[in-house]
CSV table of N, CA and C in Angstrom, one decimal:
chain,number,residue,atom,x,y,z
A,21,UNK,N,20.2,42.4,-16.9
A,21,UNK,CA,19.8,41.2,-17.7
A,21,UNK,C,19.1,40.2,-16.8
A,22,UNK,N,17.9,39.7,-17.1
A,22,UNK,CA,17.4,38.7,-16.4
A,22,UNK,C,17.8,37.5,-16.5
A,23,UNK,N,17.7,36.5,-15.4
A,23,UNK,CA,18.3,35.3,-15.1
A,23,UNK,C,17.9,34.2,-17.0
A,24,UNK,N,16.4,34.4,-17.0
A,24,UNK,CA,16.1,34.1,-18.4
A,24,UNK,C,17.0,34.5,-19.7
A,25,UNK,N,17.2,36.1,-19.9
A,25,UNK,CA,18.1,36.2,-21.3
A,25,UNK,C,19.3,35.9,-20.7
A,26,UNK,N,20.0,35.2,-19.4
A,26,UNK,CA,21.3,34.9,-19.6
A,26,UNK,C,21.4,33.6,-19.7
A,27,UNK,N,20.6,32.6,-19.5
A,27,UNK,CA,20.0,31.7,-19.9
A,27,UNK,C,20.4,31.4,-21.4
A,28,UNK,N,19.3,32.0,-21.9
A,28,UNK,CA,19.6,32.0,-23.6
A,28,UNK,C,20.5,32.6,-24.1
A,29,UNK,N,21.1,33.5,-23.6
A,29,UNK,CA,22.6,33.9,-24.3
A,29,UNK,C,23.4,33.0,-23.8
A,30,UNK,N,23.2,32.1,-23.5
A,30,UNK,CA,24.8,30.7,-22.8
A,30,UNK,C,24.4,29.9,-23.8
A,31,UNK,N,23.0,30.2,-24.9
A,31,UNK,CA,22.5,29.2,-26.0
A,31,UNK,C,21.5,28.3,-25.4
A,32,UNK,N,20.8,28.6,-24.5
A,32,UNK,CA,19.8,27.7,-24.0
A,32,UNK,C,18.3,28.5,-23.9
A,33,UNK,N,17.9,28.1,-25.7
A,33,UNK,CA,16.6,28.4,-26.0
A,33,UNK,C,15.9,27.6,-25.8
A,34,UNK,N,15.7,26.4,-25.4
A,34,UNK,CA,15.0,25.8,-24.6
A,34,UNK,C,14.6,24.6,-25.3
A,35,UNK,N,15.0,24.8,-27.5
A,35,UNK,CA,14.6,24.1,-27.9
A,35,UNK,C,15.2,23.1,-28.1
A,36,UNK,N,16.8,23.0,-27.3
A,36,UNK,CA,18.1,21.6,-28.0
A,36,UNK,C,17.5,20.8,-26.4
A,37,UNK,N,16.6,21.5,-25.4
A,37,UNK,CA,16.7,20.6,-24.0
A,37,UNK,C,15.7,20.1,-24.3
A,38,UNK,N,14.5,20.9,-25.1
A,38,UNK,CA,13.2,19.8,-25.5
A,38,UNK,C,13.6,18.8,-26.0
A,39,UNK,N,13.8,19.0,-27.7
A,39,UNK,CA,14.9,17.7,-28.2
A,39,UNK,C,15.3,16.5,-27.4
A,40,UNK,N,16.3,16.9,-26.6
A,40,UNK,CA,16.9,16.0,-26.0
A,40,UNK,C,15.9,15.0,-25.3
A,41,UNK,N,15.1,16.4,-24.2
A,41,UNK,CA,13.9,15.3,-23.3
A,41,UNK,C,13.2,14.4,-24.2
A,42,UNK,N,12.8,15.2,-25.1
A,42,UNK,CA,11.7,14.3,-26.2
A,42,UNK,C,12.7,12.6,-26.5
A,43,UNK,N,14.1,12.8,-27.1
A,43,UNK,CA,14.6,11.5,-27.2
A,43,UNK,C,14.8,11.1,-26.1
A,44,UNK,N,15.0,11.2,-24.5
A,44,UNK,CA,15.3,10.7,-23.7
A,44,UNK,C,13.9,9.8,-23.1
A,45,UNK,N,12.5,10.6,-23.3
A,45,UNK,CA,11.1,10.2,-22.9
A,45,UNK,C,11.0,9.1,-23.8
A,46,UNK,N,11.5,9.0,-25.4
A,46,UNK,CA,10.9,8.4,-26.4
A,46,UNK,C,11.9,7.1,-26.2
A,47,UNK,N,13.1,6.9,-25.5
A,47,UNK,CA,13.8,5.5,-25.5
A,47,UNK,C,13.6,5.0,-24.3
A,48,UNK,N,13.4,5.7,-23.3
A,48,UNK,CA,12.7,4.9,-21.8
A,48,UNK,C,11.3,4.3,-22.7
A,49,UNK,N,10.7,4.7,-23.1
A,49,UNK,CA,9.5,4.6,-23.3
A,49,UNK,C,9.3,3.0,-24.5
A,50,UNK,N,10.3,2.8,-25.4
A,50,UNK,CA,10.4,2.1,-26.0
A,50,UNK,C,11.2,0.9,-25.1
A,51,UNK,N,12.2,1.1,-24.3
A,51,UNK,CA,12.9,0.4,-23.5
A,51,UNK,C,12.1,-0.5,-22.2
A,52,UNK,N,10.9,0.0,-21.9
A,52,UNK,CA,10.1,-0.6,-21.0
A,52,UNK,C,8.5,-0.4,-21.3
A,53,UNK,N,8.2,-0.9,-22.2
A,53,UNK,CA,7.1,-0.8,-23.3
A,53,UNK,C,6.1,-1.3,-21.9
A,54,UNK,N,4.6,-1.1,-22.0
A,54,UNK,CA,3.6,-1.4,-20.7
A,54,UNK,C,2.6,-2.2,-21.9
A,55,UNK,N,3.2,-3.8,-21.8
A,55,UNK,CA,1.9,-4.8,-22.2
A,55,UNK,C,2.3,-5.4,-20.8
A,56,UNK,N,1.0,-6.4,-21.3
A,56,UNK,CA,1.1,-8.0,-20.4
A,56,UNK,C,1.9,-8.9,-20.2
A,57,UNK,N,2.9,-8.6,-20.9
A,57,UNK,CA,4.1,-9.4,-21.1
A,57,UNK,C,4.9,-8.9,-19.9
A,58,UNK,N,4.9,-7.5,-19.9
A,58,UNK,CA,6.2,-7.3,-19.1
A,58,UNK,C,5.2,-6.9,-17.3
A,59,UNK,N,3.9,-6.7,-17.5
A,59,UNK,CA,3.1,-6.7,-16.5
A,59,UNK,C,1.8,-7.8,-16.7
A,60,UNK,N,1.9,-8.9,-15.9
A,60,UNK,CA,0.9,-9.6,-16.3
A,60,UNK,C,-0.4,-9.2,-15.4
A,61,UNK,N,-0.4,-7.8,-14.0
A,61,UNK,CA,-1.7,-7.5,-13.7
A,61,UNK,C,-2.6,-6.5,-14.8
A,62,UNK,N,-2.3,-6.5,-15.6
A,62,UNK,CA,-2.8,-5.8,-16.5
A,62,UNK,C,-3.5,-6.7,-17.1
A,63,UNK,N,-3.3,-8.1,-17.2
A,63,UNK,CA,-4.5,-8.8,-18.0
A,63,UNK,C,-5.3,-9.3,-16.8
A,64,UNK,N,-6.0,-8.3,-15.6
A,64,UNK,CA,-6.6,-8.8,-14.3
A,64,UNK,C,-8.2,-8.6,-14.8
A,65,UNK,N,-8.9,-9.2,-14.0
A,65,UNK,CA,-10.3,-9.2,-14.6
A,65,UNK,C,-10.9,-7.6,-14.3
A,66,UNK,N,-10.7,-6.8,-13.2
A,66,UNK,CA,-11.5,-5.6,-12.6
A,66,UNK,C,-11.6,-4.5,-13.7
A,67,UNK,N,-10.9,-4.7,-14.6
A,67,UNK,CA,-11.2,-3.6,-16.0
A,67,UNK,C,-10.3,-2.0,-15.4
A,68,UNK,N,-9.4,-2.1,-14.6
A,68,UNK,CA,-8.7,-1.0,-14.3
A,68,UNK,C,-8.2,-0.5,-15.2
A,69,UNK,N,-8.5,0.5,-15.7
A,69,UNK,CA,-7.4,1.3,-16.5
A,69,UNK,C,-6.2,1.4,-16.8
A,70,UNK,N,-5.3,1.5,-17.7
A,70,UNK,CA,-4.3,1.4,-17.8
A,70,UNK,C,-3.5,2.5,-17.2
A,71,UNK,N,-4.2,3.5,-16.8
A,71,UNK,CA,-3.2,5.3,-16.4
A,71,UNK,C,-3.2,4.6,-15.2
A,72,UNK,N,-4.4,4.4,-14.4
A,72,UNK,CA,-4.4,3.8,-13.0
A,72,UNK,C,-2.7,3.0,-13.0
A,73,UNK,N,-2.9,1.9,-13.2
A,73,UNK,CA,-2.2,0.7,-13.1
A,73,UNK,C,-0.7,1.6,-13.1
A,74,UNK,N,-0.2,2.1,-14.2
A,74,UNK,CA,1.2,3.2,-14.6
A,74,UNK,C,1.1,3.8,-13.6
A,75,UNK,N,0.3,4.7,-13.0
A,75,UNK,CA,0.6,5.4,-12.0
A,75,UNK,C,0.9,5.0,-10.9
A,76,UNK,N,0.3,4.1,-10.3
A,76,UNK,CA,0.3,3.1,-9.3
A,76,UNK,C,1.6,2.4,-9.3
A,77,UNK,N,2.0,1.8,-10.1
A,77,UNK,CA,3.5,1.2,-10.5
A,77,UNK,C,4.6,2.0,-10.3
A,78,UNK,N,4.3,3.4,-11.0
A,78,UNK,CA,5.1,4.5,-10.9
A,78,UNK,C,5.6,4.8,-9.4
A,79,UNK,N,4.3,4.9,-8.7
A,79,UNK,CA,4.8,5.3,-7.1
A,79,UNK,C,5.8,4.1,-6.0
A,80,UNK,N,5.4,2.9,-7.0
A,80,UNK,CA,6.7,2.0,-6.3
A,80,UNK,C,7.6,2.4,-6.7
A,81,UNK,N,8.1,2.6,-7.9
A,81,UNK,CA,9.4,2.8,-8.5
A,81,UNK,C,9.7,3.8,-7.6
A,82,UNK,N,9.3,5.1,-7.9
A,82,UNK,CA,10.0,5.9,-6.7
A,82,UNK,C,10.3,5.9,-5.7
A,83,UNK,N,8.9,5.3,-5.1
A,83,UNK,CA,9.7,5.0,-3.3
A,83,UNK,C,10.5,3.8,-3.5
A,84,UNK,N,10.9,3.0,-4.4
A,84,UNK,CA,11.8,2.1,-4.3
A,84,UNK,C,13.2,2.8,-4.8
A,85,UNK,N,13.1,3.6,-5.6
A,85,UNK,CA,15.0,4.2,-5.9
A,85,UNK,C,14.8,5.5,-4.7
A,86,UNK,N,13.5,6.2,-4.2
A,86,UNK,CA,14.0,6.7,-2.9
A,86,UNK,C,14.7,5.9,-1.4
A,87,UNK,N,14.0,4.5,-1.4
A,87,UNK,CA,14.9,4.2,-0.6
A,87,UNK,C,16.4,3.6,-0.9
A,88,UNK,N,16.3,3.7,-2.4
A,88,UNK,CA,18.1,3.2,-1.9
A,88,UNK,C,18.8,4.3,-2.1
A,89,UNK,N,18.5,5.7,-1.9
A,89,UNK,CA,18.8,6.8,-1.7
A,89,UNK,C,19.7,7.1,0.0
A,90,UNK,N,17.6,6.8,0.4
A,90,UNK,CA,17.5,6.7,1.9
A,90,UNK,C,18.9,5.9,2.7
A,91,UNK,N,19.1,4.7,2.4
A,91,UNK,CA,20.2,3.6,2.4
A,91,UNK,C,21.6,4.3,2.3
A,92,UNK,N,22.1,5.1,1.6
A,92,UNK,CA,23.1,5.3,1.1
A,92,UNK,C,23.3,6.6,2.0
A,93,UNK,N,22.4,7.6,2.0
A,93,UNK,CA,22.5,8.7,3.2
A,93,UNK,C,23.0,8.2,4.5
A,94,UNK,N,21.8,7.1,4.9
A,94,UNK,CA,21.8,6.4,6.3
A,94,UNK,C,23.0,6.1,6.4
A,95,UNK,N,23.7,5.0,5.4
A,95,UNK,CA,24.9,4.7,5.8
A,95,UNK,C,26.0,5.7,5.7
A,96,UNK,N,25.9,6.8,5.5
A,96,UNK,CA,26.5,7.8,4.9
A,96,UNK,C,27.0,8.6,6.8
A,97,UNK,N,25.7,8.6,7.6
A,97,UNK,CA,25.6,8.8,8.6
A,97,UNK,C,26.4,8.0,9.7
A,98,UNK,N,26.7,6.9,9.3
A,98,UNK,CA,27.6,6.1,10.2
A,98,UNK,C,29.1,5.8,9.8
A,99,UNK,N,29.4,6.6,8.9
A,99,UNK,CA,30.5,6.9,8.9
A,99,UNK,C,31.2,6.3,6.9
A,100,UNK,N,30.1,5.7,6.2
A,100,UNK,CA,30.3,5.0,4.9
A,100,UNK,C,30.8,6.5,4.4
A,101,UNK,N,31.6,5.8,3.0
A,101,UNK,CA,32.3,6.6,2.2
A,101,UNK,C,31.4,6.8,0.9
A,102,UNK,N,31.0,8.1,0.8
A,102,UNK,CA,30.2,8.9,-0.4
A,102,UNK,C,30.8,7.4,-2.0
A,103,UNK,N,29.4,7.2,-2.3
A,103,UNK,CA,30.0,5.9,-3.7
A,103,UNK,C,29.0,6.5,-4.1
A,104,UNK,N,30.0,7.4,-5.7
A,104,UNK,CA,29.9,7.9,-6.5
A,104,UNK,C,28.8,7.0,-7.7
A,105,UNK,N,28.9,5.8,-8.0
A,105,UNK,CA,28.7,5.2,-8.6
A,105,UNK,C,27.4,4.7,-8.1
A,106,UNK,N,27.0,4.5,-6.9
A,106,UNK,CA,26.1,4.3,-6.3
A,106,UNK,C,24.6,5.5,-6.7
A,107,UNK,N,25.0,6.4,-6.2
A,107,UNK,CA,24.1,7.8,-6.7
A,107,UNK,C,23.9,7.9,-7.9
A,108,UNK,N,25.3,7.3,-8.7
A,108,UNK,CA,24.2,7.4,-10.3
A,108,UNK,C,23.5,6.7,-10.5
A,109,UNK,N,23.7,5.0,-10.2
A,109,UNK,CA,22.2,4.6,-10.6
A,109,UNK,C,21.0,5.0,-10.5
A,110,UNK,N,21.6,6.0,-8.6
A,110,UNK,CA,19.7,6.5,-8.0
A,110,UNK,C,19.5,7.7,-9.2
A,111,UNK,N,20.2,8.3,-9.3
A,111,UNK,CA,20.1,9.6,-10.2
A,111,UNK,C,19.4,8.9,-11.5
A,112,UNK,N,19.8,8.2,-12.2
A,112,UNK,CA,19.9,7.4,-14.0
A,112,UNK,C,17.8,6.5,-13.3
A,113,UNK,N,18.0,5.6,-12.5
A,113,UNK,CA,16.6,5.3,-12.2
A,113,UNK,C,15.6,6.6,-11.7
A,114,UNK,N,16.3,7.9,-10.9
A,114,UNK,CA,15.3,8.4,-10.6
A,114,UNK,C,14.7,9.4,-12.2
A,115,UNK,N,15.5,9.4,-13.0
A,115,UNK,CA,15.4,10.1,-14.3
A,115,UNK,C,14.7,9.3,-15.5
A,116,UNK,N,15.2,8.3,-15.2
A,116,UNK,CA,13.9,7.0,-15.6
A,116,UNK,C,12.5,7.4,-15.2
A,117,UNK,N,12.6,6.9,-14.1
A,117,UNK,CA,11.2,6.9,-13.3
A,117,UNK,C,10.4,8.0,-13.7
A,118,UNK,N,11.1,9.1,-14.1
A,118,UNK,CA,10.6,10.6,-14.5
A,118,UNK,C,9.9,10.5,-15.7
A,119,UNK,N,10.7,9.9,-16.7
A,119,UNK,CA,10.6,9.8,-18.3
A,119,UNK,C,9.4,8.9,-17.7
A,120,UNK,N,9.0,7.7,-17.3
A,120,UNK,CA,8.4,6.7,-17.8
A,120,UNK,C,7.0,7.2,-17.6
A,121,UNK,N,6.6,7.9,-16.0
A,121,UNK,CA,5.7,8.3,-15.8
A,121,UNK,C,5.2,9.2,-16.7
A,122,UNK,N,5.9,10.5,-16.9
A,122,UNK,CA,5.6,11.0,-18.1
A,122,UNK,C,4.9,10.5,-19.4
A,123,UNK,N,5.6,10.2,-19.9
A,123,UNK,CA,5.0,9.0,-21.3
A,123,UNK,C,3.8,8.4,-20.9
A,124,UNK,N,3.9,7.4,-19.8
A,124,UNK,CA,2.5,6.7,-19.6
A,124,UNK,C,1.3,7.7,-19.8
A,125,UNK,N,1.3,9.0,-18.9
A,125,UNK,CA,0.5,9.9,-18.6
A,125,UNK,C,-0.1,10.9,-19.9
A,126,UNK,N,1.1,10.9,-20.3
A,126,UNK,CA,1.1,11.9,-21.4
A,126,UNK,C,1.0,13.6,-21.1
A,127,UNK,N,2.7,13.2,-20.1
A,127,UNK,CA,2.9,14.8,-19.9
A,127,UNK,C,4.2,14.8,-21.2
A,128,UNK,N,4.0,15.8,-21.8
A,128,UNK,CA,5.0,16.4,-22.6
A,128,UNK,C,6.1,16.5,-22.7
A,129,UNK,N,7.5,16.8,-22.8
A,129,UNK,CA,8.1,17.3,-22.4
A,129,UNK,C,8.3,19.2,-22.6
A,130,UNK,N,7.6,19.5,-23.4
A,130,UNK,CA,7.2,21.0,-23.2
A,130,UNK,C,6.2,21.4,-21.5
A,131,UNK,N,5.9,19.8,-21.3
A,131,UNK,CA,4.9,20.4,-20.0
A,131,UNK,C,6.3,20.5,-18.6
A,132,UNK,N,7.1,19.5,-18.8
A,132,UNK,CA,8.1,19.4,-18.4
A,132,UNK,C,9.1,20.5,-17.8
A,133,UNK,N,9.3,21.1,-19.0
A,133,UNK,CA,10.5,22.1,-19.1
A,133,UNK,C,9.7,23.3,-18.7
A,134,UNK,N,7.9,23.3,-19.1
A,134,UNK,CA,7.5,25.2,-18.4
A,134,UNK,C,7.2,24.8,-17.1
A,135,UNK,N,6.8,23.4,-16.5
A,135,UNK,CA,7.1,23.0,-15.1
A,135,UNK,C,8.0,23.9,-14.1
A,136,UNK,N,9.3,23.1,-15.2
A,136,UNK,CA,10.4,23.6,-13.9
A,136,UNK,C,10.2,24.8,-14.2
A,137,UNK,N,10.7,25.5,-15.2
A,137,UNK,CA,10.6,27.1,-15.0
A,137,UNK,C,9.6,27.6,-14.0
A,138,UNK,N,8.5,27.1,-13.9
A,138,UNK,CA,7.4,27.9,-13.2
A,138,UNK,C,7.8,27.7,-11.6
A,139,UNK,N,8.7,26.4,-11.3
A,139,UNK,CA,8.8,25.9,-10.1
A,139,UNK,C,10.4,27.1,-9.6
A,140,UNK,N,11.0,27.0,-10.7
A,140,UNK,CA,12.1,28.0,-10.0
A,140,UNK,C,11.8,30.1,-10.7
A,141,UNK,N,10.3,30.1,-11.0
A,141,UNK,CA,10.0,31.5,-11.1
A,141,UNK,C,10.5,32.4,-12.3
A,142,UNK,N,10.7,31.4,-13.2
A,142,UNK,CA,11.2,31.5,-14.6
A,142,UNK,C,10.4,31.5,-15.5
């Protein structure tokens, strides 16, 4: 049996994780809506695009919840005690940061899920 039909005999047809991503994309997305309100370079004179601007944004976010990742390892290296509670935020923002980009872009979440499969040969 391949790694796929034991996949979907555990019940994982692929369509309760779409679902889910689709509500999980569709409340980030409502949760941090992209006007001028919540970004005021967006009302800038240069006529940038809006995907620009999101993507651009996007890559702080990441390198910003990658370094408090980075932070937590480092200290991890000098002897600090693994904080459980710590990694979820990075985990919860880095899963954020996933949803938000997505949405802006208008990747799927069908683009999403044959992603990974394609990345782990599925």
């Amino acid at each position: 049996m391949t790694q796929q039909e034991q996949f979907n005999e555990q019940g994982h047809d692929g369509n309760s994780e779409k679902q889910q991503l689709d509500e999980l994309i569709e409340l980030v997305s409502k949760l941090l809506p992209v006007t001028s309100v919540q970004y005021p370079k967006l009302d800038n004179e240069d006529g940038e695009p809006v995907a620009n601007f999101c993507v651009r944004h996007s890559a702080l976010h990441f390198t910003k919840t990658a370094g408090q990742l980075a932070a937590i390892a480092e200290a991890m290296d000098h002897g600090a005690v693994m904080n459980q509670s710590d990694l979820t935020k990075v985990a919860v923002n880095s899963l954020i940061n996933s949803c938000k980009l997505a949405s802006e872009i208008g990747i799927s979440s069908s683009d999403l899920i044959q992603g990974i499969n394609q990345k782990f040969g599925r």
